[in-house]
Tab-separated table of C-alpha atoms in Angstrom:
chain	number	residue	atom	x	y	z
A	100	UNK	CA	192.910	139.699	131.940
A	101	UNK	CA	194.968	143.207	131.954
A	102	UNK	CA	193.190	144.231	135.351
A	103	UNK	CA	191.543	141.487	137.412
A	104	UNK	CA	188.442	141.934	138.927
A	105	UNK	CA	188.667	142.231	143.175
A	106	UNK	CA	188.229	139.158	144.997
A	107	UNK	CA	185.000	138.158	146.976
A	108	UNK	CA	185.790	136.948	150.523
A	109	UNK	CA	183.153	135.462	152.838
A	110	UNK	CA	182.274	137.715	155.995
A	111	UNK	CA	183.439	135.280	158.223
A	112	UNK	CA	187.049	134.881	156.621
A	113	UNK	CA	190.489	135.510	157.776
A	114	UNK	CA	190.874	138.796	158.995
A	115	UNK	CA	194.185	140.957	157.804
A	116	UNK	CA	194.761	143.178	160.778
A	117	UNK	CA	198.025	144.133	160.548
A	118	UNK	CA	200.451	145.294	157.642
A	119	UNK	CA	203.604	147.004	157.806
A	120	UNK	CA	204.944	146.756	154.195
A	121	UNK	CA	203.591	145.251	151.045
A	122	UNK	CA	201.998	141.983	150.088
A	123	UNK	CA	199.990	140.506	147.327
A	124	UNK	CA	196.769	138.403	147.608
A	125	UNK	CA	195.833	135.893	145.066
A	126	UNK	CA	192.006	134.166	145.265
A	127	UNK	CA	191.177	132.235	142.258
A	128	UNK	CA	193.142	133.625	139.195
A	129	UNK	CA	192.404	137.017	140.732
A	130	UNK	CA	195.129	139.517	142.498
A	131	UNK	CA	194.550	142.192	144.718
A	132	UNK	CA	196.822	144.502	146.997
A	133	UNK	CA	196.652	143.656	150.712
A	134	UNK	CA	195.247	145.892	152.761
A	135	UNK	CA	194.399	145.936	156.515
A	136	UNK	CA	190.776	145.331	157.225
A	137	UNK	CA	190.308	142.554	154.147
A	138	UNK	CA	188.820	139.277	155.172
A	139	UNK	CA	190.508	136.511	152.989
A	140	UNK	CA	188.636	132.996	151.884
A	141	UNK	CA	190.387	130.090	151.982
A	142	UNK	CA	192.783	128.991	149.502
A	143	UNK	CA	193.923	132.737	149.305
A	144	UNK	CA	197.525	132.832	148.270
A	145	UNK	CA	199.184	135.478	150.467
A	146	UNK	CA	202.793	136.605	149.331
A	147	UNK	CA	205.048	139.389	151.187
A	148	UNK	CA	207.989	141.299	149.781
A	149	UNK	CA	211.286	141.126	150.905
A	150	UNK	CA	210.862	144.530	152.915
A	151	UNK	CA	207.674	143.377	154.559
A	152	UNK	CA	208.109	143.886	158.384
A	153	UNK	CA	205.050	142.143	159.550
A	154	UNK	CA	201.618	140.960	158.138
A	155	UNK	CA	198.981	139.546	160.765
A	156	UNK	CA	196.368	137.330	160.029
A	157	UNK	CA	193.394	136.787	162.554
A	158	UNK	CA	191.054	134.039	162.836
A	159	UNK	CA	187.379	134.160	164.518
A	160	UNK	CA	188.261	131.899	167.334
A	161	UNK	CA	191.146	134.497	168.401
A	162	UNK	CA	194.437	132.464	166.957
A	163	UNK	CA	196.682	134.555	165.004
A	164	UNK	CA	199.441	133.882	162.185
A	165	UNK	CA	202.151	136.577	161.558
A	166	UNK	CA	204.140	136.173	158.334
A	167	UNK	CA	207.680	137.742	158.086
A	168	UNK	CA	209.378	139.059	154.762
A	169	UNK	CA	209.853	137.149	151.262
A	170	UNK	CA	206.927	134.434	152.711
A	171	UNK	CA	204.304	132.534	150.498
A	172	UNK	CA	201.578	130.822	152.034
A	173	UNK	CA	198.055	129.323	151.162
A	174	UNK	CA	195.211	129.870	153.733
A	175	UNK	CA	193.414	126.724	154.869
A	176	UNK	CA	194.579	124.567	152.261
A	177	UNK	CA	191.925	121.728	152.073
A	178	UNK	CA	193.851	119.517	149.817
A	179	UNK	CA	196.184	118.608	152.518
A	180	UNK	CA	193.962	118.477	155.167
A	181	UNK	CA	193.907	115.798	157.756
A	182	UNK	CA	191.276	112.995	157.475
A	183	UNK	CA	188.130	113.733	159.622
A	184	UNK	CA	189.571	117.320	160.947
A	185	UNK	CA	189.409	120.615	160.087
A	186	UNK	CA	192.114	121.808	157.494
A	187	UNK	CA	195.312	123.215	158.557
A	188	UNK	CA	195.411	127.043	159.001
A	189	UNK	CA	197.940	127.510	156.427
A	190	UNK	CA	200.454	125.847	153.821
A	191	UNK	CA	204.078	127.758	154.462
A	192	UNK	CA	205.695	127.067	150.962
A	193	UNK	CA	208.798	129.381	151.950
A	194	UNK	CA	209.275	132.009	154.582
A	195	UNK	CA	208.646	132.915	158.029
A	196	UNK	CA	205.401	132.177	160.069
A	197	UNK	CA	204.551	132.893	163.870
A	198	UNK	CA	201.463	131.048	164.742
A	199	UNK	CA	199.770	132.002	168.126
A	200	UNK	CA	196.753	130.082	169.644
A	201	UNK	CA	194.049	131.813	171.501
A	202	UNK	CA	193.957	131.868	175.399
A	203	UNK	CA	192.704	128.041	176.625
A	204	UNK	CA	192.380	126.676	172.836
A	205	UNK	CA	194.467	124.918	170.408
A	206	UNK	CA	195.484	126.632	167.144
A	207	UNK	CA	194.763	124.489	164.163
A	208	UNK	CA	198.337	124.020	163.172
A	209	UNK	CA	199.908	124.149	159.627
A	210	UNK	CA	201.729	122.463	156.906
A	211	UNK	CA	205.216	122.943	155.305
A	212	UNK	CA	206.748	120.913	152.599
A	213	UNK	CA	208.980	119.309	155.155
A	214	UNK	CA	206.786	119.111	158.385
A	215	UNK	CA	203.267	119.192	159.405
A	216	UNK	CA	202.809	121.220	162.819
A	217	UNK	CA	199.638	119.428	164.197
A	218	UNK	CA	197.057	121.613	166.588
A	219	UNK	CA	198.827	122.900	169.576
A	220	UNK	CA	198.582	125.780	172.308
A	221	UNK	CA	201.461	128.569	172.862
A	222	UNK	CA	203.293	130.385	170.238
A	223	UNK	CA	205.409	128.600	167.383
A	224	UNK	CA	207.734	130.117	164.859
A	225	UNK	CA	207.957	128.244	161.734
A	226	UNK	CA	210.958	129.002	158.813
A	227	UNK	CA	210.831	126.916	155.492
A	228	UNK	CA	213.227	127.006	152.583
A	229	UNK	CA	214.392	124.673	149.888
A	230	UNK	CA	217.071	123.508	151.973
A	231	UNK	CA	215.752	123.125	155.440
A	232	UNK	CA	213.043	123.405	158.044
A	233	UNK	CA	213.406	125.079	161.544
A	234	UNK	CA	210.797	125.197	164.397
A	235	UNK	CA	210.739	127.175	167.487
A	236	UNK	CA	208.132	126.412	170.481
A	237	UNK	CA	208.581	130.039	171.958
A	238	UNK	CA	206.078	129.143	174.429
A	239	UNK	CA	203.813	125.798	175.049
A	240	UNK	CA	204.291	122.488	173.807
A	241	UNK	CA	204.356	121.781	170.078
A	242	UNK	CA	203.824	118.363	168.205
A	243	UNK	CA	205.270	117.715	164.746
A	244	UNK	CA	205.055	115.085	162.194
A	245	UNK	CA	207.767	114.859	159.522
A	246	UNK	CA	206.839	114.799	155.849
A	247	UNK	CA	208.551	113.667	152.686
A	248	UNK	CA	209.903	110.155	153.643
A	249	UNK	CA	210.779	110.365	157.325
A	250	UNK	CA	207.494	109.844	158.922
A	251	UNK	CA	208.652	110.549	162.454
A	252	UNK	CA	206.759	112.102	165.013
A	253	UNK	CA	208.402	114.901	167.305
A	254	UNK	CA	207.340	116.472	170.581
A	255	UNK	CA	208.772	120.197	171.534
A	256	UNK	CA	208.718	121.511	174.941
A	257	UNK	CA	208.597	125.123	175.470
A	258	UNK	CA	212.161	126.768	174.323
A	259	UNK	CA	212.947	123.693	172.105
A	260	UNK	CA	213.948	124.268	168.765
A	261	UNK	CA	213.743	121.638	165.600
A	262	UNK	CA	216.020	121.697	162.692
A	263	UNK	CA	215.602	119.387	159.518
A	264	UNK	CA	218.084	119.388	156.527
A	265	UNK	CA	216.591	117.855	153.119
A	266	UNK	CA	215.015	114.548	153.876
A	267	UNK	CA	217.127	113.362	156.844
A	268	UNK	CA	215.536	113.038	159.886
A	269	UNK	CA	215.360	116.338	162.268
A	270	UNK	CA	217.057	117.270	165.227
A	271	UNK	CA	215.935	118.767	168.274
A	272	UNK	CA	217.914	121.187	170.876
A	273	UNK	CA	217.106	122.092	174.315
A	274	UNK	CA	217.755	125.542	173.175
A	275	UNK	CA	217.791	127.453	170.095
A	276	UNK	CA	221.247	128.279	168.606
A	277	UNK	CA	221.962	132.252	169.009
A	278	UNK	CA	222.577	132.393	165.231
A	279	UNK	CA	219.073	130.935	164.339
A	280	UNK	CA	217.431	133.504	166.712
A	281	UNK	CA	218.929	136.186	165.271
A	282	UNK	CA	217.517	135.531	161.774
A	283	UNK	CA	213.719	135.564	163.230
A	284	UNK	CA	212.050	138.575	161.889
A	285	UNK	CA	212.197	141.791	164.221
A	286	UNK	CA	208.520	141.956	163.550
A	287	UNK	CA	208.096	138.948	165.414
A	288	UNK	CA	209.583	140.467	168.527
A	289	UNK	CA	207.256	142.904	169.126
A	290	UNK	CA	204.272	142.038	171.653
A	291	UNK	CA	201.323	143.283	169.566
A	292	UNK	CA	197.997	141.907	170.977
A	293	UNK	CA	194.711	141.006	168.708
A	294	UNK	CA	193.647	143.755	166.697
A	295	UNK	CA	190.408	142.061	165.521
A	296	UNK	CA	188.081	144.167	167.756
A	297	UNK	CA	189.309	147.468	165.798
A	298	UNK	CA	187.496	146.064	162.636
A	299	UNK	CA	184.487	145.059	164.418
A	300	UNK	CA	181.519	146.726	162.362
A	301	UNK	CA	183.757	148.451	160.326
A	302	UNK	CA	183.404	148.290	156.185
A	303	UNK	CA	186.085	146.417	154.812
A	304	UNK	CA	188.547	148.794	152.175
A	305	UNK	CA	187.873	148.791	148.780
A	306	UNK	CA	190.086	146.361	147.144
A	307	UNK	CA	192.748	147.379	144.634
A	308	UNK	CA	193.048	145.109	141.526
A	309	UNK	CA	196.347	144.061	140.129
A	310	UNK	CA	197.095	142.697	136.659
A	311	UNK	CA	196.604	138.944	136.065
A	312	UNK	CA	199.963	137.146	137.343
A	313	UNK	CA	202.281	135.727	134.585
A	314	UNK	CA	203.958	132.400	134.926
A	315	UNK	CA	206.797	133.566	136.988
A	316	UNK	CA	204.858	134.926	139.538
A	317	UNK	CA	202.828	131.556	140.231
A	318	UNK	CA	205.863	129.337	139.235
A	319	UNK	CA	206.899	128.163	142.909
A	320	UNK	CA	202.990	127.019	143.693
A	321	UNK	CA	202.534	125.453	140.064
A	322	UNK	CA	205.812	123.367	140.601
A	323	UNK	CA	204.904	122.696	144.226
A	324	UNK	CA	203.923	118.839	145.725
A	325	UNK	CA	201.411	117.257	143.653
A	326	UNK	CA	198.714	116.943	146.386
A	327	UNK	CA	198.767	120.904	147.018
A	328	UNK	CA	198.756	121.759	143.184
A	329	UNK	CA	196.072	119.202	141.798
A	330	UNK	CA	193.420	121.928	141.734
A	331	UNK	CA	195.710	124.412	140.106
A	332	UNK	CA	194.685	123.510	136.723
A	333	UNK	CA	191.002	124.244	137.149
A	334	UNK	CA	191.824	127.556	139.237
A	335	UNK	CA	194.205	128.963	137.121
A	336	UNK	CA	192.798	127.917	133.690
A	337	UNK	CA	191.438	131.537	132.881
A	338	UNK	CA	194.941	132.700	132.715
A	339	UNK	CA	195.423	130.285	129.745
A	340	UNK	CA	193.761	132.921	127.585
A	341	UNK	CA	197.136	135.109	127.714
A	342	UNK	CA	199.376	133.449	125.196
A	343	UNK	CA	202.651	134.027	127.378
A	344	UNK	CA	201.150	132.022	130.322
A	345	UNK	CA	199.935	129.142	128.057
A	346	UNK	CA	203.336	128.876	126.365
A	347	UNK	CA	205.189	128.879	129.610
A	348	UNK	CA	202.969	126.000	131.093
A	349	UNK	CA	203.275	124.136	127.842
A	350	UNK	CA	207.098	124.589	127.811
A	351	UNK	CA	207.330	123.260	131.341
A	352	UNK	CA	204.878	120.679	131.355
A	353	UNK	CA	206.830	117.749	132.969
A	354	UNK	CA	206.993	119.965	136.301
A	355	UNK	CA	203.324	120.049	136.421
A	356	UNK	CA	201.642	117.224	134.175
A	357	UNK	CA	198.182	117.692	135.639
A	358	UNK	CA	197.896	120.691	132.980
A	359	UNK	CA	197.928	118.106	130.034
A	360	UNK	CA	194.400	117.693	129.807
A	361	UNK	CA	193.705	121.317	130.017
A	362	UNK	CA	196.165	122.229	127.438
A	363	UNK	CA	195.183	119.432	125.016
A	364	UNK	CA	191.578	118.290	125.993
A	365	UNK	CA	190.921	114.883	124.695
A	366	UNK	CA	188.642	114.710	121.250
A	367	UNK	CA	185.380	114.176	121.620
A	368	UNK	CA	184.138	110.462	120.938
A	369	UNK	CA	182.342	110.063	117.455
A	370	UNK	CA	178.458	109.340	118.110
A	371	UNK	CA	177.805	105.704	117.072
A	372	UNK	CA	175.592	105.308	114.036
A	373	UNK	CA	172.025	103.938	114.951
A	374	UNK	CA	171.093	100.515	113.345
A	375	UNK	CA	169.894	100.638	109.724
A	376	UNK	CA	166.290	99.282	110.970
A	377	UNK	CA	166.159	102.456	113.364
A	378	UNK	CA	166.472	104.740	110.249
A	379	UNK	CA	163.731	102.858	108.304
A	380	UNK	CA	160.570	105.281	108.082
A	381	UNK	CA	157.691	103.396	110.346
A	382	UNK	CA	154.508	102.150	108.706
A	383	UNK	CA	151.609	104.505	108.451
A	384	UNK	CA	149.155	103.746	110.994
A	385	UNK	CA	145.265	103.440	109.983
A	386	UNK	CA	143.159	106.484	110.843
A	387	UNK	CA	140.608	105.714	113.593
A	388	UNK	CA	138.358	108.019	111.883
A	389	UNK	CA	136.435	106.976	108.669
A	390	UNK	CA	135.583	109.686	106.091
């Protein structure tokens, strides 16, 4: 576990096309340094640093997702997928995301703890934190579904902004407040077109593996909503070999009780004894051959 093996990504995965700053990628229990030209499989955790200016992901259909500083997302989280539809493009645990639909197509939307962004067109900016969620329909219309109790459907027209604080119902404004717009990452204001064509036919960069993550590095994910974290015990089980990680999971078990069967597997049931007659030696059979 001192140096995890490089992750394997499918050739048709999501392309990391722009990286201005530093970021970490986690696939399974493995971690590596983010780099332009890598293709990321679904379920990958992408974590930007506080100094990251811009990280861009591009899908084969031409849609794009820009990430700002101090952002945590999971790519294509199947656990929170919509019934009978493709999985959302991302789950935004916290931070900044700018989703751009390909021309003439709908993007796949995304999910955050408080808001479900349904498939739509145009450009949408989403910021999520523990206290609030802010959505800005930069261009095109957007449809939202409030989660965590409210359950209301919200329609945003181009230029509208949405703000939800805690579990209360969100509010829609015809214009984004100037102070909110000032907080939008500067990298989101640059008009940079798709970059995927520059990587066509090019080999992927050699992955740079990182040490296995400790509990603190994964805590925000391990304590996320139950629907999202239910696969984590299987995914991160190899990390239990490190005593510090195991001790931290055990100490904070009430925050993620799904780890209980992994930490303390149930004892195997004793085998039932066969009936006494089954143990008796069967009578010898007469031979068909005569001496």
